[in-house]
mmCIF file of C-alpha atoms in Angstrom:
data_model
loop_
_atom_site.group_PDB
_atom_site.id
_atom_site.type_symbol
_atom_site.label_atom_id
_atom_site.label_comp_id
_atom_site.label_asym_id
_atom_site.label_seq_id
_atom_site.Cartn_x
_atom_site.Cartn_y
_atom_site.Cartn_z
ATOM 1 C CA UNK A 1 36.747 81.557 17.346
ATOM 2 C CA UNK A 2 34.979 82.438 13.571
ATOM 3 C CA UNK A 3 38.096 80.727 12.174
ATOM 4 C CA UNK A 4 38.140 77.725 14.433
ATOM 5 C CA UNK A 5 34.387 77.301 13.943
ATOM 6 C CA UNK A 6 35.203 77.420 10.288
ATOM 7 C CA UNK A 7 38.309 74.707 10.462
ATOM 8 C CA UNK A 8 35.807 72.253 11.850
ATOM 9 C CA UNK A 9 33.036 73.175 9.566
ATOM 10 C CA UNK A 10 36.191 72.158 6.603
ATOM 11 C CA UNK A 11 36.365 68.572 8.271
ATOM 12 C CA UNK A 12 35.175 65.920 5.999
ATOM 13 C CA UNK A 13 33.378 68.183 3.362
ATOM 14 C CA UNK A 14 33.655 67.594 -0.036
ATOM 15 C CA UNK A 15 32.742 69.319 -3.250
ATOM 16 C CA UNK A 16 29.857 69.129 -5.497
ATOM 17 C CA UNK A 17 31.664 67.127 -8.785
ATOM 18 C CA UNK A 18 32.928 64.873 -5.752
ATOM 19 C CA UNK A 19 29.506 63.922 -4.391
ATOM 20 C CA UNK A 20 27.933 63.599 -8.183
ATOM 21 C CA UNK A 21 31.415 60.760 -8.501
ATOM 22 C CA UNK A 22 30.055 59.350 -5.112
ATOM 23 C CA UNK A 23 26.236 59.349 -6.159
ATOM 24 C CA UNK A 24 27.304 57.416 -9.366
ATOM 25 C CA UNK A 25 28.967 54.943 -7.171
ATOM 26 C CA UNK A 26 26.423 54.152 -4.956
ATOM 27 C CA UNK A 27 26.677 56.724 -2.261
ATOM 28 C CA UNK A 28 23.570 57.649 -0.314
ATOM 29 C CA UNK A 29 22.323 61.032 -0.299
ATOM 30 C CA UNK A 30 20.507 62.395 3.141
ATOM 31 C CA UNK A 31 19.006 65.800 3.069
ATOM 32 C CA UNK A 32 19.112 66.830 6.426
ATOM 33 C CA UNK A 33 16.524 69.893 6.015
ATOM 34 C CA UNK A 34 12.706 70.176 7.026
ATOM 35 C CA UNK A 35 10.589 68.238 4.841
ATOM 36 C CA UNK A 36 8.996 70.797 3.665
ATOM 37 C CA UNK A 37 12.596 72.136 2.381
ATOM 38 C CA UNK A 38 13.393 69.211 0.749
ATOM 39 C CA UNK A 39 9.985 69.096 -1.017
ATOM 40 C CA UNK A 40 10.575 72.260 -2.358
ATOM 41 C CA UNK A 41 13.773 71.515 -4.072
ATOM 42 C CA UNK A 42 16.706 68.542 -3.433
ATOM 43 C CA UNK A 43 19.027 66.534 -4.910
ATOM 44 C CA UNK A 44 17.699 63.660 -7.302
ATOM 45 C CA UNK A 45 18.382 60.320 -5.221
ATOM 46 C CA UNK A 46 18.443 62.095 -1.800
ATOM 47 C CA UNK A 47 16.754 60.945 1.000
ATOM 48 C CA UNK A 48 14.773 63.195 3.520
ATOM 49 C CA UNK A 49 15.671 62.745 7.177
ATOM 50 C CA UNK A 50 15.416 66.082 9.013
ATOM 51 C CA UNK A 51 18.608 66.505 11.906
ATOM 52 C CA UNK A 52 16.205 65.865 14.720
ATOM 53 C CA UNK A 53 15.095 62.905 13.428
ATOM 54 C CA UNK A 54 18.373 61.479 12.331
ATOM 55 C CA UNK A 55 19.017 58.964 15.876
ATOM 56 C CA UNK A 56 15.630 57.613 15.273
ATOM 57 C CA UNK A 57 16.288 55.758 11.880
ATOM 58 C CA UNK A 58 20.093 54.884 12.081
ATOM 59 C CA UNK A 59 18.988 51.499 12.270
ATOM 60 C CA UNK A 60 17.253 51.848 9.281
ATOM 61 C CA UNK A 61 20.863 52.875 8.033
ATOM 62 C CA UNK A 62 22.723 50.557 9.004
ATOM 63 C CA UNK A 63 24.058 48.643 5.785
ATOM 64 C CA UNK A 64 25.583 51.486 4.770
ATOM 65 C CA UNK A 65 27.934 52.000 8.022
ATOM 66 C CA UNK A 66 30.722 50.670 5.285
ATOM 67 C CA UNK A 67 29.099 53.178 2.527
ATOM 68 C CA UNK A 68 29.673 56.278 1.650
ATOM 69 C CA UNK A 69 27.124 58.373 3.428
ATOM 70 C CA UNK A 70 26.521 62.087 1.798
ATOM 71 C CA UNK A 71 24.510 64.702 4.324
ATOM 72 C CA UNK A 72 23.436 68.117 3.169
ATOM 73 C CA UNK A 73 21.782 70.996 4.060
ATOM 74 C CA UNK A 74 21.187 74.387 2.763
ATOM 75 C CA UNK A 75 24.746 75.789 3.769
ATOM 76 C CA UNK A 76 26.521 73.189 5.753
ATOM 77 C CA UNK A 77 26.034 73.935 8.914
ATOM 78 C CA UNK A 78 23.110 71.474 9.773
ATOM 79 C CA UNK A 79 24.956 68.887 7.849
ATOM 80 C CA UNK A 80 28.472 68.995 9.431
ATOM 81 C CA UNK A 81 26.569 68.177 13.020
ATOM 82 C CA UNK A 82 24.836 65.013 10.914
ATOM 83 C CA UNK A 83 27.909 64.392 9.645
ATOM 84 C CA UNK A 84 29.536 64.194 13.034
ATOM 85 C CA UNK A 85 26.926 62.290 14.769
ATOM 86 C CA UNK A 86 26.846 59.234 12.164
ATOM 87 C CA UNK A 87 30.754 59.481 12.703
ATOM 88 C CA UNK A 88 30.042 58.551 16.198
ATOM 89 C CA UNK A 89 27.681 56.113 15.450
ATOM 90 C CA UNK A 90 30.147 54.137 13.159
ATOM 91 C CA UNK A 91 29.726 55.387 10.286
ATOM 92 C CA UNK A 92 32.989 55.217 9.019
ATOM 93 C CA UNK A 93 32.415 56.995 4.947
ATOM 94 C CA UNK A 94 30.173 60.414 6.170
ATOM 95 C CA UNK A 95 30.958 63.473 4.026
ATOM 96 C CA UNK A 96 29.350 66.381 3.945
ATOM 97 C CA UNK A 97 28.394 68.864 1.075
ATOM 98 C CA UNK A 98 30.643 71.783 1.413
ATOM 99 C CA UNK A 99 28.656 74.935 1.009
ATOM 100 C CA UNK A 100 25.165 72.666 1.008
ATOM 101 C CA UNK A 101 22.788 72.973 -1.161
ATOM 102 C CA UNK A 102 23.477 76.545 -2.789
ATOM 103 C CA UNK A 103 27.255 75.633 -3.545
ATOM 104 C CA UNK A 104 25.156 72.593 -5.772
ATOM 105 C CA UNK A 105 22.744 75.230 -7.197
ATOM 106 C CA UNK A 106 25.936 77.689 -7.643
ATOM 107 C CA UNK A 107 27.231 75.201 -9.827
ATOM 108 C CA UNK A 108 24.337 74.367 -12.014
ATOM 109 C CA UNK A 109 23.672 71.330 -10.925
ATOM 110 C CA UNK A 110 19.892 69.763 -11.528
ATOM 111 C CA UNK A 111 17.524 70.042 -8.253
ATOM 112 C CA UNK A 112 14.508 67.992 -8.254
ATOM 113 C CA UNK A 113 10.938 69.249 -6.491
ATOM 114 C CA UNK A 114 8.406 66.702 -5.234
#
């Protein structure tokens, strides 16, 4: 089960360097923690939009259903369920950070506080 849960966890994650190559082509970042999370420390560009409010702005999203759509979280796990549910909603570009937020900050990557 761990290694199944893991598989699907794999599916349409990316790297760090690849979302900084995405970012500087015009990806959009969505930081999927609590506000007060993201407030405390997130990637520069990012926008917040906690899980359980993701359905109510899609249509604010929706010019970017053709985008490349980036979700994060701290670890991955609240992000591959984003990731999954913008999918569905025809999103067809949704990635998701691999390893979330602390696989950026492992790699010494710059994290902005509001």
């Amino acid at each position: 089960m761990y290694e199944l849960r893991e598989r699907a966890r794999g599916v349409g994650a990316i790297g760090a360097q690849d979302v900084v190559r995405l970012m500087n082509q015009g990806a959009l970042l969505l930081d999927v923690r609590s506000a007060e999370d993201f407030a405390a420390g997130h990637i520069r560009g990012a926008r917040s939009v906690p899980a359980e409010q993701l359905t109510g702005i899609v249509d604010s999203l929706k010019r970017y259903k053709d985008k490349p759509v980036i979700v994060y979280c701290e670890q991955g796990d609240s992000a591959s369920g984003a990731m999954r549910e913008l999918s569905q909603l025809g999103f067809g570009q949704v990635a998701n950070l691999r390893g979330g937020l602390r696989a950026w900050r492992a790699e010494q990557l710059p994290v902005a506080r509001d």
